[in-house]
Structure formats: structure tokens, C-alpha cells
XYZ file of C-alpha atoms in Angstrom:
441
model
C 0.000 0.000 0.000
C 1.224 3.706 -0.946
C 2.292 5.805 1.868
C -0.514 8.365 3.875
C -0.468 11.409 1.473
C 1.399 14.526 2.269
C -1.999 16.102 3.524
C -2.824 14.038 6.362
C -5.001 15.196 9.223
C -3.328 15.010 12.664
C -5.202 14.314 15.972
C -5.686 17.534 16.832
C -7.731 18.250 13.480
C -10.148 15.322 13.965
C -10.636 16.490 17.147
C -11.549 19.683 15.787
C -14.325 17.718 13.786
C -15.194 15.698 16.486
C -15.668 18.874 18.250
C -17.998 19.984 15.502
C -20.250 17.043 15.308
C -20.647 16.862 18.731
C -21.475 20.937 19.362
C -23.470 21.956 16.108
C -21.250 25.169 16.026
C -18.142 26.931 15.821
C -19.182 28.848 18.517
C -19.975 25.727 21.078
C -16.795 23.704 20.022
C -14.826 27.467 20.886
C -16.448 26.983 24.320
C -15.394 23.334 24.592
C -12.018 23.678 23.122
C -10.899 27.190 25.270
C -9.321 28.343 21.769
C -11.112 31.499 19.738
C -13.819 30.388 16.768
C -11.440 32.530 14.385
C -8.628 30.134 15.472
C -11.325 27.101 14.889
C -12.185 28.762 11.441
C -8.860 29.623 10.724
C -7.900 25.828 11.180
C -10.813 24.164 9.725
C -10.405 26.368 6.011
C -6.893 25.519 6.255
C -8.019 21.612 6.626
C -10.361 21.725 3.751
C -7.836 23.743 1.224
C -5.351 20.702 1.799
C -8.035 18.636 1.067
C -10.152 19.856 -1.388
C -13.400 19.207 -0.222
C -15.955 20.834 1.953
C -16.208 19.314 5.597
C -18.762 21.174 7.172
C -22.153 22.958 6.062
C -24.868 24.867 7.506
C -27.963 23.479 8.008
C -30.825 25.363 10.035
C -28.516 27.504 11.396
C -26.283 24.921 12.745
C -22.921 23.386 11.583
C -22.502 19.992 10.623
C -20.430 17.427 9.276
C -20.844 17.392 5.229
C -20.581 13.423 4.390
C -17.058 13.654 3.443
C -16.745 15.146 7.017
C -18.496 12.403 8.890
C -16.257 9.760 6.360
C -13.023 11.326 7.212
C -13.681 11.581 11.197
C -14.759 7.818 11.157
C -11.933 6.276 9.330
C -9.431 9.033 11.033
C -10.937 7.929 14.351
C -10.766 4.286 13.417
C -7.028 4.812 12.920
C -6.345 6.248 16.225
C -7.990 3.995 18.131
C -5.972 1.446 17.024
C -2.868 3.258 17.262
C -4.318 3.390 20.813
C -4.974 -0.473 21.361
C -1.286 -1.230 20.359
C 0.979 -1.358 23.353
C 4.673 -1.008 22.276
C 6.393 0.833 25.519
C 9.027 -1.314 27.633
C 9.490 -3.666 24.794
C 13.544 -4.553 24.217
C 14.675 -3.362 21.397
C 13.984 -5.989 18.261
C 10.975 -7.058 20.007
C 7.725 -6.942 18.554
C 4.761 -5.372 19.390
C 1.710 -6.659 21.067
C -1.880 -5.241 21.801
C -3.060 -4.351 25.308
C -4.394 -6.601 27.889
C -7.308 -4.583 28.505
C -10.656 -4.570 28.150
C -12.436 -2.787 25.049
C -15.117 -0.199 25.861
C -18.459 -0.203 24.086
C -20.451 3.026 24.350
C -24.069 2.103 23.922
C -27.594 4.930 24.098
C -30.106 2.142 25.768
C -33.560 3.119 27.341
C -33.194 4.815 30.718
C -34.990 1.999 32.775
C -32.708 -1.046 31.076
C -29.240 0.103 31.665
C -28.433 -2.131 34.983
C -29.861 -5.567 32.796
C -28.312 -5.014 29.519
C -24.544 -4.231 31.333
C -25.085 -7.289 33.568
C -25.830 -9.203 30.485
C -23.488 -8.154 28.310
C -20.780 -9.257 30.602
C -22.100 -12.676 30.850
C -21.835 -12.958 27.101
C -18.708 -10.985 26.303
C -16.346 -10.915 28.834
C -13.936 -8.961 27.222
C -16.310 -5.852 26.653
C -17.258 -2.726 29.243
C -20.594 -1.589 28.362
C -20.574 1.936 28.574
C -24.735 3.085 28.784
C -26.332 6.042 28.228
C -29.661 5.846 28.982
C -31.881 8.231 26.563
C -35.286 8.229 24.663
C -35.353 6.582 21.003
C -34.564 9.977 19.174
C -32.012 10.758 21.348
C -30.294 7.390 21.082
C -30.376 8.360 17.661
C -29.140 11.591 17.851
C -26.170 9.986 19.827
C -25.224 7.460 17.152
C -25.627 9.853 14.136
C -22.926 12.181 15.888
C -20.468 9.137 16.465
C -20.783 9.585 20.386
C -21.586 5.984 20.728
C -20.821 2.849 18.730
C -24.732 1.372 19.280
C -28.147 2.445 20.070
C -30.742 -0.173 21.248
C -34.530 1.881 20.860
C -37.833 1.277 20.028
C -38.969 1.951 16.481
C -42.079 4.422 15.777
C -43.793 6.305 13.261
C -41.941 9.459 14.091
C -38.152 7.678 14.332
C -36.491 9.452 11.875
C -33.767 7.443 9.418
C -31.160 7.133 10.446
C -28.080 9.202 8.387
C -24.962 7.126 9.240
C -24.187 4.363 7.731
C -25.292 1.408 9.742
C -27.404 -2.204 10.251
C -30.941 -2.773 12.079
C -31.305 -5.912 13.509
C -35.168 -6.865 15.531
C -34.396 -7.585 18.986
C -37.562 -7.863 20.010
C -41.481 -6.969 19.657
C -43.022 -6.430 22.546
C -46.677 -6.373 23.248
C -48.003 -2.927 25.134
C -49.789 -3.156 27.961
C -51.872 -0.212 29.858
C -51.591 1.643 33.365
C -54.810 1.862 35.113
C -55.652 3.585 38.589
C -56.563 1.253 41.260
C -60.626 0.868 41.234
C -60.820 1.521 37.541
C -63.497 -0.611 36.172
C -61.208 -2.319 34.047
C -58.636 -3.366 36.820
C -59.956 -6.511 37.261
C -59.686 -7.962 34.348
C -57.328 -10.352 32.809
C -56.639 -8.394 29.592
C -58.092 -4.886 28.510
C -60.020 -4.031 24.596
C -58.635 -0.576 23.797
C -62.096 0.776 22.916
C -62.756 0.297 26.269
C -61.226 3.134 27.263
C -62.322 5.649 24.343
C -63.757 8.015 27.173
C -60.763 7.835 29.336
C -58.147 10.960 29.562
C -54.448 9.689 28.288
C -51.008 10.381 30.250
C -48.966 10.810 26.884
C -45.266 10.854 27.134
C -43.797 14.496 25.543
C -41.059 13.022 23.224
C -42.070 13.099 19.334
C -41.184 8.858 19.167
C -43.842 8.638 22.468
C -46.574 10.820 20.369
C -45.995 8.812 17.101
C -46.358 5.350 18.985
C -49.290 6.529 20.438
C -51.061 7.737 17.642
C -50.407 5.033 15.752
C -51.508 2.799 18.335
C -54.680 4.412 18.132
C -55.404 4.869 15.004
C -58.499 3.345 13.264
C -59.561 2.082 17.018
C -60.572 5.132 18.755
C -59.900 8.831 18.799
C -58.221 9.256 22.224
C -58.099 12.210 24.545
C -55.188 13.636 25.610
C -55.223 14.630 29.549
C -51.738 15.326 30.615
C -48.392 15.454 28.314
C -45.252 14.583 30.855
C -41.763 14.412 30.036
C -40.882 11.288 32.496
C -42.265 8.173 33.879
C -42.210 8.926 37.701
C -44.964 11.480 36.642
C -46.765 9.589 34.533
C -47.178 6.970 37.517
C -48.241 9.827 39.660
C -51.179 10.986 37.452
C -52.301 7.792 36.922
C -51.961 6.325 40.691
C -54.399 9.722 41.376
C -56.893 8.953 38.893
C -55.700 10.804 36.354
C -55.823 8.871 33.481
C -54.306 5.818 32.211
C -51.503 5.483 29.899
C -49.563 3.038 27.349
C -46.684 1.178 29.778
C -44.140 -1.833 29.058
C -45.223 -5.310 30.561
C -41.738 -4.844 32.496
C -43.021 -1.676 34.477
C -42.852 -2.069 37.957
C -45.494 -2.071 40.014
C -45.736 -2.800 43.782
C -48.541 -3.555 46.272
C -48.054 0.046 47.482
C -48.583 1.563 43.807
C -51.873 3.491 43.167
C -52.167 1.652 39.448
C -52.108 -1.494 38.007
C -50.850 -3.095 34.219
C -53.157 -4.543 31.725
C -52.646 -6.288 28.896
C -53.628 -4.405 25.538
C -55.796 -6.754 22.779
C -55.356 -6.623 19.288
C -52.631 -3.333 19.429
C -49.389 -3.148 17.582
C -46.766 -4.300 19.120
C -43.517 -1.969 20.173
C -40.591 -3.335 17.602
C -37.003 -2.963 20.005
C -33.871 -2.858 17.249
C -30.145 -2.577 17.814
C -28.825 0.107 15.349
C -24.524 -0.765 14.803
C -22.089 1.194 12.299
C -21.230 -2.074 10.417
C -17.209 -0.180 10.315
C -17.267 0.046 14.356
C -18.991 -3.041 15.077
C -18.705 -6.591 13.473
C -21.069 -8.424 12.339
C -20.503 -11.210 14.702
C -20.421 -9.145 17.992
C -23.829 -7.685 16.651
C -25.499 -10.874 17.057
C -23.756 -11.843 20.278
C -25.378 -8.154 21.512
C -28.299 -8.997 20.331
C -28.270 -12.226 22.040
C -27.276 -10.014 25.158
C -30.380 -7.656 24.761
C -33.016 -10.179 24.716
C -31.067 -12.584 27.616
C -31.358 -9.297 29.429
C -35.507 -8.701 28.949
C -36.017 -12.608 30.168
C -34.098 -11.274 33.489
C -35.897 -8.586 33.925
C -39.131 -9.757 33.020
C -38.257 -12.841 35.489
C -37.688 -9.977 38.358
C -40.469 -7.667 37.514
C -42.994 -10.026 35.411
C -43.508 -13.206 36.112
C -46.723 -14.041 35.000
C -45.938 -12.027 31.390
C -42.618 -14.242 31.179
C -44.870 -17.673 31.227
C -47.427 -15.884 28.679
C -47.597 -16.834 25.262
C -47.587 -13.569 24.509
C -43.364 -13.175 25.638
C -41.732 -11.785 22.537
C -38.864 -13.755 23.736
C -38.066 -17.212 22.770
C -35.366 -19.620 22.881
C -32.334 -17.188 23.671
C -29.046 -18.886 23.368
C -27.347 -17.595 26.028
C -23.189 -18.543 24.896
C -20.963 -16.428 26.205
C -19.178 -14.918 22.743
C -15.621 -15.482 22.390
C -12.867 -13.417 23.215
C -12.359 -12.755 19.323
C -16.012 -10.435 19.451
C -13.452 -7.675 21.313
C -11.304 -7.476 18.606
C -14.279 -6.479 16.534
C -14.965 -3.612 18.602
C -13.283 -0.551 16.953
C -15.022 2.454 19.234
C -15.204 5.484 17.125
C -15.969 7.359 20.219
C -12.924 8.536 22.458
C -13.893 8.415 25.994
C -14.914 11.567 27.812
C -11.935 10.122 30.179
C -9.186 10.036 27.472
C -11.152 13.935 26.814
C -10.628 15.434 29.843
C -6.956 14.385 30.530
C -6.218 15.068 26.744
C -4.285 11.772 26.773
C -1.845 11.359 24.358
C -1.212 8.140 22.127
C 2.122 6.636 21.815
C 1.848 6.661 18.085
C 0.443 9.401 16.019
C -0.967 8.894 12.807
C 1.886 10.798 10.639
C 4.063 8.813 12.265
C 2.988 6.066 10.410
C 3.740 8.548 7.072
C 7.331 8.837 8.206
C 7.821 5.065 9.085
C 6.322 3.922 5.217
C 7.941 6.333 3.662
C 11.521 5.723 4.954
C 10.639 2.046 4.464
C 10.051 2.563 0.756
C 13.112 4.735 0.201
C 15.627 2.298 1.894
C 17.346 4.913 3.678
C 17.335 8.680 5.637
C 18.794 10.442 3.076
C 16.637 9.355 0.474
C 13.668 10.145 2.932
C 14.673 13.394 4.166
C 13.599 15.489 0.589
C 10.021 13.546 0.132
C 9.326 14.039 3.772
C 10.610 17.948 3.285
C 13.094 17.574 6.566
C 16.547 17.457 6.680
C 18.585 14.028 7.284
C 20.079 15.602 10.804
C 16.437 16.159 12.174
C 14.606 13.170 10.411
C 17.265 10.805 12.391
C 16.203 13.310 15.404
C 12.844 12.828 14.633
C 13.645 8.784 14.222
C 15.224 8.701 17.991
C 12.500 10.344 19.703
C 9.971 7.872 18.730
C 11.819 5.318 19.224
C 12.399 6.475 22.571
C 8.990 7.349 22.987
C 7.631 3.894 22.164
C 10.525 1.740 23.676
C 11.237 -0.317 20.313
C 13.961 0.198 17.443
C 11.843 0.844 14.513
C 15.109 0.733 11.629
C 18.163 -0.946 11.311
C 20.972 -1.473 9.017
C 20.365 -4.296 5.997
C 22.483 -5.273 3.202
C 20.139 -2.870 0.719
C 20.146 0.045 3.114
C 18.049 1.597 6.025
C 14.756 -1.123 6.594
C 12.174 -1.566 9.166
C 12.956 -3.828 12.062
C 10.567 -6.704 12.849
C 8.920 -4.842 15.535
C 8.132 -1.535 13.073
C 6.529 -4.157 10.431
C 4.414 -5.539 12.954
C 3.349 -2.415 13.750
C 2.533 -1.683 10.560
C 0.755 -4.910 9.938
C -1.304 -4.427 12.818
C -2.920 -1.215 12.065
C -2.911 -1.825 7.554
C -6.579 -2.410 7.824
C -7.131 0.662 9.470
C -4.472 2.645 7.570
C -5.515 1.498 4.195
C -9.441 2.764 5.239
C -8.114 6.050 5.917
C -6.079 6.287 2.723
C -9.167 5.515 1.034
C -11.165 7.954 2.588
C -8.115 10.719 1.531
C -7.779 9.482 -1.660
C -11.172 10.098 -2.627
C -11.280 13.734 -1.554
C -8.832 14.712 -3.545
C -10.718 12.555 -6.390
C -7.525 10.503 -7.035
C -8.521 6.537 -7.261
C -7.866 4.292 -4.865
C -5.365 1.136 -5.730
């Protein structure tokens, strides 16, 4: 494979894009950032002159990520992460390089009331993963994964779920059937299972989100023509309308209800059922480790319908069946490629041993069989690109060239390196190539 071109982005310029996608604005990433939006500006024209393509745009007077933008922060961010993963400090010199003995990290938007189940589940089945949750609505799950601050989003599908503008897969976890809140002495408490036209007259607790609104009209639609009594943005108050009398409101089977609650749960008839899907970026997560989460979503509703549930577990009606509950192998980690740096790594402003034109330098020396050769296509002297040459290999702990009978080559432990991070490398030379419009071998 050809060398990174001359116009590489560094760290700090996907971080300026990262910055961008996350804010909306020049003005919010200034904030975030402590340097002046003319320096941001300044920094980001500079960026797309050397490429020759437009990485941001406004849209409803906002800022964001054009889709060469969002392609070059992905595969730029794939690359550091795994410049990240390899661990090459202490090594002798002439040994190889290795990857970390640590855990990978997935960062996952999940409903607010699931978080605890799906992390305890998701260690059972893959050990060598930390579930990192951030429990949201649907559109804000969304919202997370479009801006690359998490590698997954488990939600609920509706009417109003908009599509979904990164490149990913959907894959059904589950369909689960609704059931209904109703105070205590309502005259349909007592029974076994609830007809929605029943409860035409009755005043509805409506969650305020646009998915809740969508799901409920669509619910309702063709069966009666429902009256909205109270619009509430979370569930402790919808419990509290409807334990006072309210009204009554749509509710998973998995709600919780105790002999001290003022309501009770029903089973809707003849309703659509609520359609759960996990939403992966097919380039952060494999294909394989989808299906083990997937495995690890629906393992986690049988616990928590087994806690909360019990009678609804031992229904026909459970949307669950059958869940093969194999712990993945320890392979699925090396799937993971998070495209998210941790707000950790964010506030320490950690630095990785390797940066990404160092892997320009190392190819390109490589290639020309010695420094002095090197020095003019890398626009440095010899005397500072053998400077440049001892540093990092001081910095990462491993001699990186050596002496061979054809000149200056790359020691077993640099050609490692650079075997462990080619897939990576080549997606970002890709992804550079085709700004510039040049093909791609």
C-alpha cells in the first residue's frame, strides 16, 4: 500500500471535527475547546484547502459534518484507536509489538430503565467488553449514534423515528406487546386483559417526546380517537397521574409495580406491538459481535421480566423465545473498533504513543531504503529526520530501523506495527484518496 499522502489530518484536526459534530457550532466547540472560533475557522479552512473538499455545512442555522466530514472523522478515528490499542512501551529493542491486555469499551444509548440488565448481560456474554450506557429516549439514542458519540443504540422503532443518516445495520431484537396503566378501582382493573375501545372516554397520560406521540397515535389509530389529559416528560410522573386517577396510559409489561402503587398493568388486545432494534455502524462493530449483543439484549428482557414479570414471562404472549445464552468469544473484542474517544481520554487530553503521521514517516523511509533518500520527500533534513527517528523510538521503547544489506529497513517490531494497524491505515487512505478525487489502488 502507498504511503498516507502529504496532507494528512493530525489528531488535533479530527478532534476539531469531532468537536464539531458533537457541538453543532463553531461557537460551542470554541467553548469546549478554550481556543477562539477565528482560530477554529482559521484551522478548519486551512483543513479543507489541503483537502479539497468541503467538511462542514450549515444546516438550520447549525454546523454539521458534510458526508465527506463524517467519512473522514470515522476512518481518522478508526485509525487512532488502534494506534491506541497497540501497546509497544518497555518492549527490548527488536521485540515486537503486542496489543493491550485490557478490556475494550463499548459506548451504547439504551432506554433509561434497562441500563443495569443489559450491562449485567453483556458481561455474561462478552467478557472482554465494558458496556458503557447512556440511557436516553429513542430519538435521542439516535441523535447519539448519528454524531459518532456511541458505537450502538438499542430503541424502540415508531412512526416518528427518523432514518437514520450514518451508515449502519438494524437488527429486531424484540417486539413487545403494550400493555396499559390503570388507577386502582378503575373498572377495568380486574380484568385479565383490557379491549382498547374500552377506554375511548378515558383521559391519556402521553409521554412528551415526538417517538412517544408517534407510537401513540399510531396505536390508536383506526380504534378510537383518544383524549389527551396530561403530556409529561418522564415516567415517575406519569405513575403519579395515573396512581391519582388521572388517566391511564400506554406502559411496558416490564413496568414495575408494587402492592403500594396506586395503578395497576393490563394487557392491551389486538394493538401493535412496540418493535425494540439494535442500530450498529457495520465499520465500528462486526457483524458477529452484533449478534452476540443482540443475544445479550433479549437474555437481558427474560431477566428482567423474570424480576419484575412473572406471570408475562410464562405468557404466550413473551416476545422472547429460545435465547441462546453462549458467552461470545474473546475474538467479538477485537471487533470492537469504538469510534468514540472516551470523555476520560477527553478530559486528561491523553496522548497516544503513536500518532498517525508517524505512520507517514515510518512507510515512507521504508520505501526509500534509507534517511537520506527520505529526508527530501518528507521535506526535513537528514540531521532532524534521524532526530525525529530517535525520539519515537524512545517514545515507544522499540527500534523501529536498522541497518540491511540494501540500506536503512524496518525492524521486525516496526513491520508488525505496521501490519497491525494496515486495515485501518488502508481505510483512511481511502477515505483521503477520494477527496482529492484521485482513485484508490
Amino acid at each position: 500500500m502507498d504511503a498516507i499522502p502529504e496532507e494528512i489530518p493530525g489528531r488535533e484536526e479530527l478532534r476539531l471535527l469531532q468537536l464539531l459534530a458533537e457541538n453543532g457550532s463553531l461557537e460551542q466547540a470554541s467553548q469546549r475547546s478554550r481556543q477562539s472560533q477565528e482560530t477554529l475557522s482559521r484551522r478548519l479552512n486551512r483543513l479543507e484547502r489541503r483537502l479539497g473538499a468541503p467538511l462542514v455545512e450549515n444546516h438550520r442555522n447549525r454546523q454539521r459534518l458534510t458526508r465527506d466530514g463524517w467519512s473522514l472523522l470515522v476512518a481518522g478515528t478508526r485509525l487512532v484507536s488502534t494506534l491506541e490499542s497497540l501497546h509497544l512501551g518497555g518492549a527490548a529493542p527488536g521485540e515486537g509489538c503486542c496489543a493491550r491486555s485490557r478490556l475494550s469499551t463499548l459506548r451504547m444509548a439504551t432506554p433509561e430503565t434497562d441500563c443495569c440488565d443489559i450491562t449485567d448481560c453483556l458481561a455474561r456474554h462478552v467478557p472482554d467488553i465494558i458496556l458503557s450506557a447512556e440511557g436516553t429516549h429513542p430519538a435521542g439514542a439516535l441523535d447519539l449514534f448519528e454524531r459518532y458519540a456511541v458505537d450502538a443504540a438499542y430503541l424502540w422503532e415508531g412512526d416518528g423515528t427518523p432514518q437514520c443518516r450514518r451508515p449502519s445495520t438494524s437488527q429486531l431484537v424484540l417486539e413487545e406487546p403494550q400493555w396499559v396503566a390503570l388507577p386502582v378501582g378503575h373498572r377495568c382493573a380486574d380484568r385479565s386483559s383490557v379491549e382498547l375501545a374500552e377506554l375511548a372516554e378515558d383521559p391519556w397520560v402521553v409521554g412528551v417526546s415526538e417517538d412517544s406521540h408517534a407510537f401513540f397515535a399510531r396505536t390508536c389509530r383506526g380504534r378510537i380517537a383518544p383524549r389527551v389529559g396530561y403530556v409529561v416528560e418522564r415516567e415517575s410522573e406519569m405513575r403519579g397521574l395515573v396512581s391519582h386517577g388521572q388517566g391511564v396510559a400506554l406502559v411496558s409489561p416490564l413496568t414495575v409495580v408494587s402492592c403500594t402503587s396506586g395503578f395497576v398493568i393490563r394487557p392491551l388486545r389486538d394493538v401493535p406491538a412496540r418493535r425494540y432494534v439494535l442500530i450498529t455502524d457495520p465499520g465500528a462493530v462486526g457483524a458477529q459481535l452484533s449478534r452476540t449483543l443482540t443475544a445479550a439484549l433479549r437474555s437481558a428482557y427474560i431477566s428482567a421480566a423474570e424480576r419484575i414479570n412473572s406471570g408475562f414471562r410464562c405468557s404466550r404472549s413473551f416476545p422472547v423465545r429460545n435465547v441462546e445464552a453462549t458467552a461470545a468469544g474473546a475474538g467479538d473484542a477485537a471487533l470492537l473498533r469504538s469510534l468514540a474517544l472516551s470523555s476520560a481520554q477527553r478530559a486528561r487530553g491523553q496522548d497516544v504513543s503513536l500518532e498517525v503521521e508517524d505512520l507517514h514517516l515510518l512507510r515512507v523511509v521504508g520505501k526509500c531504503g534509507s534517511l537520506n533518500r527520505a529526508a527530501p520527500v518528507l521535506l526535513i533534513t537528514q540531521p532532524a529526520l534521524t532526530r525525529r527517528i530517535g525520539r519515537l523510538e524512545e517514545r515507544l521503547g522499540v527500534r523501529l530501523l536498522q541497518r540491511g544489506p540494501r540500506g536503512t529497513v524496518l525492524t521486525q517490531a516496526a513491520q508488525q506495527l505496521m501490519d497491525a494497524v494496515r486495515d485501518a491505515e488502508t481505510g483512511f487512505v481511502s477515505v483521503l484518496l477520494g477527496l482529492r478525487g484521485e482513485p484508490v489502488n
